[in-house]
PDB file of C-alpha atoms and ligand atoms in Angstrom:
ATOM      1  CA  MET A  33     132.193  81.321 154.193  1.00  0.00           C
ATOM      2  CA  ARG A  34     135.798  82.041 153.313  1.00  0.00           C
ATOM      3  CA  ARG A  35     138.074  82.677 156.277  1.00  0.00           C
ATOM      4  CA  CYS A  36     140.261  85.650 155.445  1.00  0.00           C
ATOM      5  CA  LEU A  37     143.976  84.971 155.275  1.00  0.00           C
ATOM      6  CA  ILE A  38     146.735  87.469 156.009  1.00  0.00           C
ATOM      7  CA  ALA A  39     150.255  86.336 155.144  1.00  0.00           C
ATOM      8  CA  ALA A  40     153.562  88.005 155.958  1.00  0.00           C
ATOM      9  CA  ASN A  41     156.330  87.706 153.385  1.00  0.00           C
ATOM     10  CA  TRP A  42     159.467  88.823 155.186  1.00  0.00           C
ATOM     11  CA  LYS A  43     161.516  88.413 151.975  1.00  0.00           C
ATOM     12  CA  MET A  44     165.258  88.455 152.876  1.00  0.00           C
ATOM     13  CA  HIS A  45     164.773  90.283 156.168  1.00  0.00           C
ATOM     14  CA  GLY A  46     164.702  89.492 159.859  1.00  0.00           C
ATOM     15  CA  ASN A  47     167.120  88.202 162.436  1.00  0.00           C
ATOM     16  CA  VAL A  48     167.000  85.628 165.185  1.00  0.00           C
ATOM     17  CA  PRO A  49     166.895  88.040 168.156  1.00  0.00           C
ATOM     18  CA  SER A  50     163.814  89.858 166.824  1.00  0.00           C
ATOM     19  CA  ILE A  51     161.743  86.797 165.888  1.00  0.00           C
ATOM     20  CA  GLN A  52     160.759  85.839 169.395  1.00  0.00           C
ATOM     21  CA  ALA A  53     159.331  89.240 170.323  1.00  0.00           C
ATOM     22  CA  TYR A  54     157.604  89.534 166.946  1.00  0.00           C
ATOM     23  CA  LEU A  55     155.873  86.165 167.150  1.00  0.00           C
ATOM     24  CA  GLU A  56     154.989  86.490 170.827  1.00  0.00           C
ATOM     25  CA  THR A  57     153.240  89.782 170.108  1.00  0.00           C
ATOM     26  CA  LEU A  58     151.430  88.265 167.147  1.00  0.00           C
ATOM     27  CA  ILE A  59     150.312  85.228 169.136  1.00  0.00           C
ATOM     28  CA  GLU A  60     148.988  87.493 171.891  1.00  0.00           C
ATOM     29  CA  ARG A  61     147.117  89.819 169.506  1.00  0.00           C
ATOM     30  CA  VAL A  62     145.512  87.332 167.109  1.00  0.00           C
ATOM     31  CA  GLY A  63     142.294  85.726 168.312  1.00  0.00           C
ATOM     32  CA  SER A  64     140.133  82.931 166.959  1.00  0.00           C
ATOM     33  CA  ASP A  65     137.689  85.392 165.318  1.00  0.00           C
ATOM     34  CA  ASP A  66     140.508  87.041 163.402  1.00  0.00           C
ATOM     35  CA  PRO A  67     141.670  86.026 159.934  1.00  0.00           C
ATOM     36  CA  GLU A  68     144.047  83.106 159.557  1.00  0.00           C
ATOM     37  CA  VAL A  69     147.631  84.362 159.857  1.00  0.00           C
ATOM     38  CA  VAL A  70     150.737  82.919 158.191  1.00  0.00           C
ATOM     39  CA  VAL A  71     154.291  84.196 158.626  1.00  0.00           C
ATOM     40  CA  CYS A  72     156.869  83.343 155.939  1.00  0.00           C
ATOM     41  CA  PRO A  73     160.409  84.122 157.105  1.00  0.00           C
ATOM     42  CA  PRO A  74     163.594  83.186 155.219  1.00  0.00           C
ATOM     43  CA  PHE A  75     164.492  79.467 155.266  1.00  0.00           C
ATOM     44  CA  THR A  76     167.088  79.770 158.030  1.00  0.00           C
ATOM     45  CA  PHE A  77     164.582  81.199 160.515  1.00  0.00           C
ATOM     46  CA  LEU A  78     161.955  78.520 159.959  1.00  0.00           C
ATOM     47  CA  PRO A  79     163.041  76.200 162.813  1.00  0.00           C
ATOM     48  CA  VAL A  80     163.042  78.958 165.423  1.00  0.00           C
ATOM     49  CA  ALA A  81     159.791  80.445 164.116  1.00  0.00           C
ATOM     50  CA  LEU A  82     158.145  77.013 164.183  1.00  0.00           C
ATOM     51  CA  LEU A  83     159.319  76.439 167.728  1.00  0.00           C
ATOM     52  CA  ILE A  84     157.951  79.763 168.971  1.00  0.00           C
ATOM     53  CA  ALA A  85     154.663  79.485 167.085  1.00  0.00           C
ATOM     54  CA  SER A  86     154.102  75.850 168.030  1.00  0.00           C
ATOM     55  CA  GLY A  87     150.645  75.312 169.571  1.00  0.00           C
ATOM     56  CA  SER A  88     149.496  78.817 168.600  1.00  0.00           C
ATOM     57  CA  GLY A  89     147.091  79.879 165.876  1.00  0.00           C
ATOM     58  CA  ILE A  90     149.928  81.343 163.798  1.00  0.00           C
ATOM     59  CA  ALA A  91     151.071  79.187 160.890  1.00  0.00           C
ATOM     60  CA  ILE A  92     154.580  79.320 159.505  1.00  0.00           C
ATOM     61  CA  GLY A  93     155.355  79.102 155.806  1.00  0.00           C
ATOM     62  CA  SER A  94     158.256  79.246 153.416  1.00  0.00           C
ATOM     63  CA  GLN A  95     158.869  81.707 150.574  1.00  0.00           C
ATOM     64  CA  ASN A  96     159.732  79.044 148.006  1.00  0.00           C
ATOM     65  CA  CYS A  97     160.342  75.317 147.535  1.00  0.00           C
ATOM     66  CA  HIS A  98     161.896  73.123 144.877  1.00  0.00           C
ATOM     67  CA  TRP A  99     159.815  70.811 142.703  1.00  0.00           C
ATOM     68  CA  GLU A 100     161.929  67.706 143.340  1.00  0.00           C
ATOM     69  CA  GLU A 101     161.934  65.846 146.639  1.00  0.00           C
ATOM     70  CA  LYS A 102     165.727  65.565 146.716  1.00  0.00           C
ATOM     71  CA  GLY A 103     168.690  65.575 144.370  1.00  0.00           C
ATOM     72  CA  ALA A 104     171.648  67.530 143.054  1.00  0.00           C
ATOM     73  CA  PHE A 105     170.089  70.989 143.334  1.00  0.00           C
ATOM     74  CA  THR A 106     172.626  73.019 145.285  1.00  0.00           C
ATOM     75  CA  GLY A 107     171.054  75.778 147.330  1.00  0.00           C
ATOM     76  CA  GLU A 108     167.502  74.507 146.998  1.00  0.00           C
ATOM     77  CA  VAL A 109     165.073  73.225 149.650  1.00  0.00           C
ATOM     78  CA  SER A 110     162.359  70.696 148.867  1.00  0.00           C
ATOM     79  CA  ALA A 111     158.728  70.830 149.915  1.00  0.00           C
ATOM     80  CA  THR A 112     159.172  67.500 151.690  1.00  0.00           C
ATOM     81  CA  MET A 113     161.932  69.018 153.828  1.00  0.00           C
ATOM     82  CA  LEU A 114     159.715  71.974 154.696  1.00  0.00           C
ATOM     83  CA  ALA A 115     156.794  69.724 155.600  1.00  0.00           C
ATOM     84  CA  GLU A 116     159.060  67.547 157.737  1.00  0.00           C
ATOM     85  CA  LEU A 117     160.099  70.651 159.658  1.00  0.00           C
ATOM     86  CA  GLY A 118     156.452  71.547 160.346  1.00  0.00           C
ATOM     87  CA  ALA A 119     155.902  74.372 157.851  1.00  0.00           C
ATOM     88  CA  ARG A 120     152.311  74.505 156.610  1.00  0.00           C
ATOM     89  CA  TRP A 121     152.422  76.993 153.730  1.00  0.00           C
ATOM     90  CA  VAL A 122     154.656  77.978 150.869  1.00  0.00           C
ATOM     91  CA  ILE A 123     154.591  81.049 148.625  1.00  0.00           C
ATOM     92  CA  VAL A 124     155.044  80.033 144.981  1.00  0.00           C
ATOM     93  CA  GLY A 125     155.609  82.095 141.852  1.00  0.00           C
ATOM     94  CA  HIS A 126     156.286  85.401 143.599  1.00  0.00           C
ATOM     95  CA  SER A 127     157.120  88.089 141.060  1.00  0.00           C
ATOM     96  CA  GLU A 128     160.565  88.600 142.621  1.00  0.00           C
ATOM     97  CA  ARG A 129     161.274  84.932 141.840  1.00  0.00           C
ATOM     98  CA  ARG A 130     159.943  85.457 138.308  1.00  0.00           C
ATOM     99  CA  GLN A 131     161.941  88.696 137.825  1.00  0.00           C
ATOM    100  CA  HIS A 132     165.276  87.824 139.429  1.00  0.00           C
ATOM    101  CA  PHE A 133     165.495  84.031 139.444  1.00  0.00           C
ATOM    102  CA  GLY A 134     163.992  82.925 136.166  1.00  0.00           C
ATOM    103  CA  GLU A 135     160.743  81.527 137.583  1.00  0.00           C
ATOM    104  CA  THR A 136     158.320  80.682 134.794  1.00  0.00           C
ATOM    105  CA  ASP A 137     154.664  79.686 134.730  1.00  0.00           C
ATOM    106  CA  ALA A 138     155.813  76.076 134.250  1.00  0.00           C
ATOM    107  CA  SER A 139     158.343  76.040 137.097  1.00  0.00           C
ATOM    108  CA  ALA A 140     155.892  77.778 139.431  1.00  0.00           C
ATOM    109  CA  ALA A 141     153.275  75.147 138.592  1.00  0.00           C
ATOM    110  CA  ALA A 142     155.796  72.368 139.281  1.00  0.00           C
ATOM    111  CA  ARG A 143     156.733  73.880 142.655  1.00  0.00           C
ATOM    112  CA  ALA A 144     153.074  74.264 143.624  1.00  0.00           C
ATOM    113  CA  LYS A 145     152.320  70.633 142.749  1.00  0.00           C
ATOM    114  CA  ALA A 146     155.333  69.422 144.733  1.00  0.00           C
ATOM    115  CA  ALA A 147     154.287  71.528 147.715  1.00  0.00           C
ATOM    116  CA  GLN A 148     150.801  70.046 147.718  1.00  0.00           C
ATOM    117  CA  ARG A 149     152.184  66.505 147.301  1.00  0.00           C
ATOM    118  CA  ALA A 150     154.103  67.155 150.512  1.00  0.00           C
ATOM    119  CA  GLY A 151     150.888  68.322 152.196  1.00  0.00           C
ATOM    120  CA  LEU A 152     151.717  72.032 152.174  1.00  0.00           C
ATOM    121  CA  SER A 153     149.216  74.739 151.319  1.00  0.00           C
ATOM    122  CA  VAL A 154     150.258  77.036 148.508  1.00  0.00           C
ATOM    123  CA  ILE A 155     149.924  80.783 148.052  1.00  0.00           C
ATOM    124  CA  PHE A 156     150.184  80.965 144.271  1.00  0.00           C
ATOM    125  CA  CYS A 157     151.189  84.454 143.076  1.00  0.00           C
ATOM    126  CA  VAL A 158     150.123  86.086 139.829  1.00  0.00           C
ATOM    127  CA  GLY A 159     150.207  89.659 138.624  1.00  0.00           C
ATOM    128  CA  GLU A 160     150.923  91.935 135.697  1.00  0.00           C
ATOM    129  CA  THR A 161     153.793  94.354 135.109  1.00  0.00           C
ATOM    130  CA  LEU A 162     153.148  98.063 134.623  1.00  0.00           C
ATOM    131  CA  GLU A 163     153.836  97.698 130.919  1.00  0.00           C
ATOM    132  CA  GLN A 164     151.234  94.937 130.653  1.00  0.00           C
ATOM    133  CA  ARG A 165     148.674  97.005 132.579  1.00  0.00           C
ATOM    134  CA  ASP A 166     149.338 100.065 130.435  1.00  0.00           C
ATOM    135  CA  SER A 167     148.841  98.053 127.269  1.00  0.00           C
ATOM    136  CA  GLY A 168     145.539  96.590 128.508  1.00  0.00           C
ATOM    137  CA  GLU A 169     146.872  93.061 128.993  1.00  0.00           C
ATOM    138  CA  THR A 170     146.194  92.685 132.725  1.00  0.00           C
ATOM    139  CA  LEU A 171     143.287  90.277 132.570  1.00  0.00           C
ATOM    140  CA  ALA A 172     144.903  88.164 129.842  1.00  0.00           C
ATOM    141  CA  VAL A 173     148.109  87.887 131.892  1.00  0.00           C
ATOM    142  CA  LEU A 174     146.126  86.807 134.941  1.00  0.00           C
ATOM    143  CA  GLU A 175     144.266  84.200 132.907  1.00  0.00           C
ATOM    144  CA  ARG A 176     147.538  82.823 131.548  1.00  0.00           C
ATOM    145  CA  GLN A 177     149.391  82.769 134.863  1.00  0.00           C
ATOM    146  CA  SER A 178     146.480  81.272 136.760  1.00  0.00           C
ATOM    147  CA  ALA A 179     146.168  78.334 134.330  1.00  0.00           C
ATOM    148  CA  ALA A 180     148.513  76.512 136.727  1.00  0.00           C
ATOM    149  CA  VAL A 181     145.782  76.135 139.323  1.00  0.00           C
ATOM    150  CA  ALA A 182     144.067  73.571 137.096  1.00  0.00           C
ATOM    151  CA  GLY A 183     146.411  70.878 138.362  1.00  0.00           C
ATOM    152  CA  LEU A 184     146.154  71.867 142.023  1.00  0.00           C
ATOM    153  CA  ASP A 185     144.097  70.753 144.989  1.00  0.00           C
ATOM    154  CA  PRO A 186     141.795  73.680 145.898  1.00  0.00           C
ATOM    155  CA  ALA A 187     141.743  72.570 149.542  1.00  0.00           C
ATOM    156  CA  LEU A 188     145.455  73.433 149.802  1.00  0.00           C
ATOM    157  CA  LEU A 189     145.426  76.610 147.737  1.00  0.00           C
ATOM    158  CA  ALA A 190     145.144  80.374 147.965  1.00  0.00           C
ATOM    159  CA  VAL A 191     145.867  82.683 145.024  1.00  0.00           C
ATOM    160  CA  ALA A 192     147.583  86.043 145.515  1.00  0.00           C
ATOM    161  CA  TYR A 193     146.985  88.842 143.024  1.00  0.00           C
ATOM    162  CA  GLU A 194     150.145  90.912 143.200  1.00  0.00           C
ATOM    163  CA  PRO A 195     150.518  93.557 140.503  1.00  0.00           C
ATOM    164  CA  VAL A 196     154.286  93.808 139.958  1.00  0.00           C
ATOM    165  CA  TRP A 197     154.124  97.603 139.834  1.00  0.00           C
ATOM    166  CA  ALA A 198     152.648  97.672 143.337  1.00  0.00           C
ATOM    167  CA  ILE A 199     155.170  95.404 145.071  1.00  0.00           C
ATOM    168  CA  GLY A 200     157.531  97.333 147.300  1.00  0.00           C
ATOM    169  CA  THR A 201     156.758 100.587 145.483  1.00  0.00           C
ATOM    170  CA  GLY A 202     154.343 102.215 147.932  1.00  0.00           C
ATOM    171  CA  ARG A 203     151.824 102.412 145.085  1.00  0.00           C
ATOM    172  CA  ASN A 204     148.972 100.011 145.781  1.00  0.00           C
ATOM    173  CA  ALA A 205     146.243  98.992 143.359  1.00  0.00           C
ATOM    174  CA  THR A 206     143.009 100.821 144.003  1.00  0.00           C
ATOM    175  CA  PRO A 207     140.291  98.737 145.631  1.00  0.00           C
ATOM    176  CA  ALA A 208     138.410  98.774 142.296  1.00  0.00           C
ATOM    177  CA  GLN A 209     141.473  97.541 140.362  1.00  0.00           C
ATOM    178  CA  ALA A 210     141.983  94.791 142.935  1.00  0.00           C
ATOM    179  CA  GLN A 211     138.318  93.769 142.831  1.00  0.00           C
ATOM    180  CA  GLU A 212     138.332  93.591 139.021  1.00  0.00           C
ATOM    181  CA  ALA A 213     141.416  91.364 139.028  1.00  0.00           C
ATOM    182  CA  HIS A 214     140.109  89.169 141.833  1.00  0.00           C
ATOM    183  CA  ALA A 215     136.735  88.698 140.148  1.00  0.00           C
ATOM    184  CA  THR A 216     138.563  87.647 136.969  1.00  0.00           C
ATOM    185  CA  LEU A 217     140.684  85.185 138.931  1.00  0.00           C
ATOM    186  CA  ARG A 218     137.614  83.716 140.618  1.00  0.00           C
ATOM    187  CA  ARG A 219     135.844  83.319 137.262  1.00  0.00           C
ATOM    188  CA  ARG A 220     138.956  81.632 135.899  1.00  0.00           C
ATOM    189  CA  ALA A 221     139.140  79.362 138.956  1.00  0.00           C
ATOM    190  CA  ALA A 222     135.508  78.371 138.363  1.00  0.00           C
ATOM    191  CA  GLU A 223     136.428  77.251 134.832  1.00  0.00           C
ATOM    192  CA  LEU A 224     139.466  75.342 136.060  1.00  0.00           C
ATOM    193  CA  LEU A 225     138.353  73.959 139.411  1.00  0.00           C
ATOM    194  CA  GLY A 226     134.556  74.157 139.367  1.00  0.00           C
ATOM    195  CA  ALA A 227     132.163  76.682 140.834  1.00  0.00           C
ATOM    196  CA  GLU A 228     132.147  75.312 144.361  1.00  0.00           C
ATOM    197  CA  ALA A 229     135.928  75.294 144.706  1.00  0.00           C
ATOM    198  CA  ALA A 230     136.151  78.772 143.182  1.00  0.00           C
ATOM    199  CA  GLY A 231     133.546  80.066 145.640  1.00  0.00           C
ATOM    200  CA  ALA A 232     135.632  78.758 148.528  1.00  0.00           C
ATOM    201  CA  LEU A 233     139.005  79.853 147.097  1.00  0.00           C
ATOM    202  CA  ARG A 234     140.793  82.596 149.008  1.00  0.00           C
ATOM    203  CA  ILE A 235     142.191  85.268 146.726  1.00  0.00           C
ATOM    204  CA  LEU A 236     144.629  87.599 148.459  1.00  0.00           C
ATOM    205  CA  TYR A 237     145.766  91.023 147.338  1.00  0.00           C
ATOM    206  CA  GLY A 238     149.456  91.909 147.620  1.00  0.00           C
ATOM    207  CA  GLY A 239     151.325  95.083 146.695  1.00  0.00           C
ATOM    208  CA  SER A 240     152.097  97.883 149.165  1.00  0.00           C
ATOM    209  CA  VAL A 241     149.391  96.891 151.633  1.00  0.00           C
ATOM    210  CA  LYS A 242     149.781  99.158 154.655  1.00  0.00           C
ATOM    211  CA  PRO A 243     147.695  99.790 157.765  1.00  0.00           C
ATOM    212  CA  ASN A 244     146.247 102.907 156.105  1.00  0.00           C
ATOM    213  CA  ASN A 245     144.984 101.227 152.919  1.00  0.00           C
ATOM    214  CA  ALA A 246     144.120  97.761 154.245  1.00  0.00           C
ATOM    215  CA  VAL A 247     140.541  98.554 155.262  1.00  0.00           C
ATOM    216  CA  SER A 248     139.474  99.774 151.817  1.00  0.00           C
ATOM    217  CA  LEU A 249     141.233  96.953 149.934  1.00  0.00           C
ATOM    218  CA  LEU A 250     139.881  94.279 152.263  1.00  0.00           C
ATOM    219  CA  ALA A 251     136.360  95.691 152.010  1.00  0.00           C
ATOM    220  CA  GLU A 252     136.079  94.450 148.396  1.00  0.00           C
ATOM    221  CA  SER A 253     133.897  91.362 148.090  1.00  0.00           C
ATOM    222  CA  ASP A 254     136.496  89.189 146.326  1.00  0.00           C
ATOM    223  CA  VAL A 255     139.500  90.304 148.377  1.00  0.00           C
ATOM    224  CA  ASP A 256     139.835  87.549 150.960  1.00  0.00           C
ATOM    225  CA  GLY A 257     143.040  88.657 152.572  1.00  0.00           C
ATOM    226  CA  ALA A 258     146.464  90.066 151.891  1.00  0.00           C
ATOM    227  CA  LEU A 259     150.028  89.022 151.184  1.00  0.00           C
ATOM    228  CA  VAL A 260     152.086  91.667 152.946  1.00  0.00           C
ATOM    229  CA  GLY A 261     155.772  92.326 152.321  1.00  0.00           C
ATOM    230  CA  GLY A 262     157.404  95.460 153.732  1.00  0.00           C
ATOM    231  CA  ALA A 263     154.621  96.330 156.178  1.00  0.00           C
ATOM    232  CA  SER A 264     154.752  92.854 157.724  1.00  0.00           C
ATOM    233  CA  LEU A 265     158.216  93.522 159.156  1.00  0.00           C
ATOM    234  CA  ASP A 266     156.740  95.785 161.812  1.00  0.00           C
ATOM    235  CA  VAL A 267     154.559  93.642 164.060  1.00  0.00           C
ATOM    236  CA  GLU A 268     152.354  96.569 165.105  1.00  0.00           C
ATOM    237  CA  GLY A 269     151.635  97.471 161.491  1.00  0.00           C
ATOM    238  CA  PHE A 270     151.063  93.835 160.588  1.00  0.00           C
ATOM    239  CA  CYS A 271     148.586  93.450 163.486  1.00  0.00           C
ATOM    240  CA  ALA A 272     146.762  96.568 162.259  1.00  0.00           C
ATOM    241  CA  ILE A 273     146.428  94.989 158.801  1.00  0.00           C
ATOM    242  CA  ILE A 274     145.172  91.721 160.313  1.00  0.00           C
ATOM    243  CA  HIS A 275     142.557  93.610 162.289  1.00  0.00           C
ATOM    244  CA  ALA A 276     141.492  95.582 159.213  1.00  0.00           C
ATOM    245  CA  ALA A 277     140.238  92.341 157.647  1.00  0.00           C
ATOM    246  CA  PRO A 278     136.914  90.730 158.393  1.00  0.00           C
ATOM    247  CA  GLY A 279     137.442  87.302 159.994  1.00  0.00           C
ATOM    248  CA  HIS A 280     135.273  85.669 157.352  1.00  0.00           C
ATOM    249  CA  ARG A 281     133.630  86.708 154.140  1.00  0.00           C
ATOM    250  CA  PRO A 282     130.556  85.104 152.562  1.00  0.00           C
ATOM    251  CA  GLY A 283     131.458  82.640 149.822  1.00  0.00           C
ATOM    252  CA  VAL A 284     129.863  82.872 146.392  1.00  0.00           C
TER     253      VAL A 284
HETATM  254  C1  LIG B 290     155.210  90.908 148.596  1.00  0.00           C
HETATM  255  O1  LIG B 290     156.395  90.759 148.818  1.00  0.00           O
HETATM  256  O2  LIG B 290     154.522  89.925 148.296  1.00  0.00           O
HETATM  257  C2  LIG B 290     154.644  92.247 148.698  1.00  0.00           C
HETATM  258  C3  LIG B 290     153.392  92.400 148.400  1.00  0.00           C
HETATM  259  O3  LIG B 290     155.495  93.249 149.100  1.00  0.00           O
HETATM  260  P1  LIG B 290     155.062  94.734 149.579  1.00  0.00           P
HETATM  261  O4  LIG B 290     153.917  94.556 150.561  1.00  0.00           O
HETATM  262  O5  LIG B 290     156.278  95.273 150.233  1.00  0.00           O
HETATM  263  O6  LIG B 290     154.634  95.476 148.373  1.00  0.00           O
END
């Protein structure tokens, strides 16, 4: 069985006064039969989020980490520092990092390896642009971007399929488009990690997931959860998405 995983990517949003109420509501609403839930606030809110979520079933993660443990990398935060703080997850290779901050397949792979060395679980993001989809390159792009998982520990890994054209646009992939991409990613993971690890691998969909489309996306057999941006900022909406997911889904 794969336990579904619903992750909140707050991006560069949030503020200290609202975090307490948000997390307290989440802690109260999420039960042990529900999917696993991870909240990824900006770096500065991690200590307070970790304090509030301590002892609860809600895990806290970061939106990025550097690939070195320490050094002259002004403005960066290492995976070791995040692990020391108590964070359990890190999002790596998000398309906004690729688009705006020069993230490449190689740097994303290096960050993911560093995160796992520090004991963090990784949500590794892949996804095609609209131009790539329109020119029929989607599956090839996913195969290329997901090559990075070859060097990773499957026990500390989830993959997020996030079509770039669906992120923050209000235009989600259809359930069939998501299922096709996820099945390709699982096949690719079987080549890279072995069939057993691929069967257990959680593959999340991300891109304009909202309470009103979550049920149909999460009904697909290879969609094991969601990475939620904008809709995760409203705790009621985020809870609705969590409860749209089955707690577990049969593994392959
Ligand atoms: C994301 O940031 O990973 C994301 C999927 O954003 P949104 O849900 O807003 O499209």
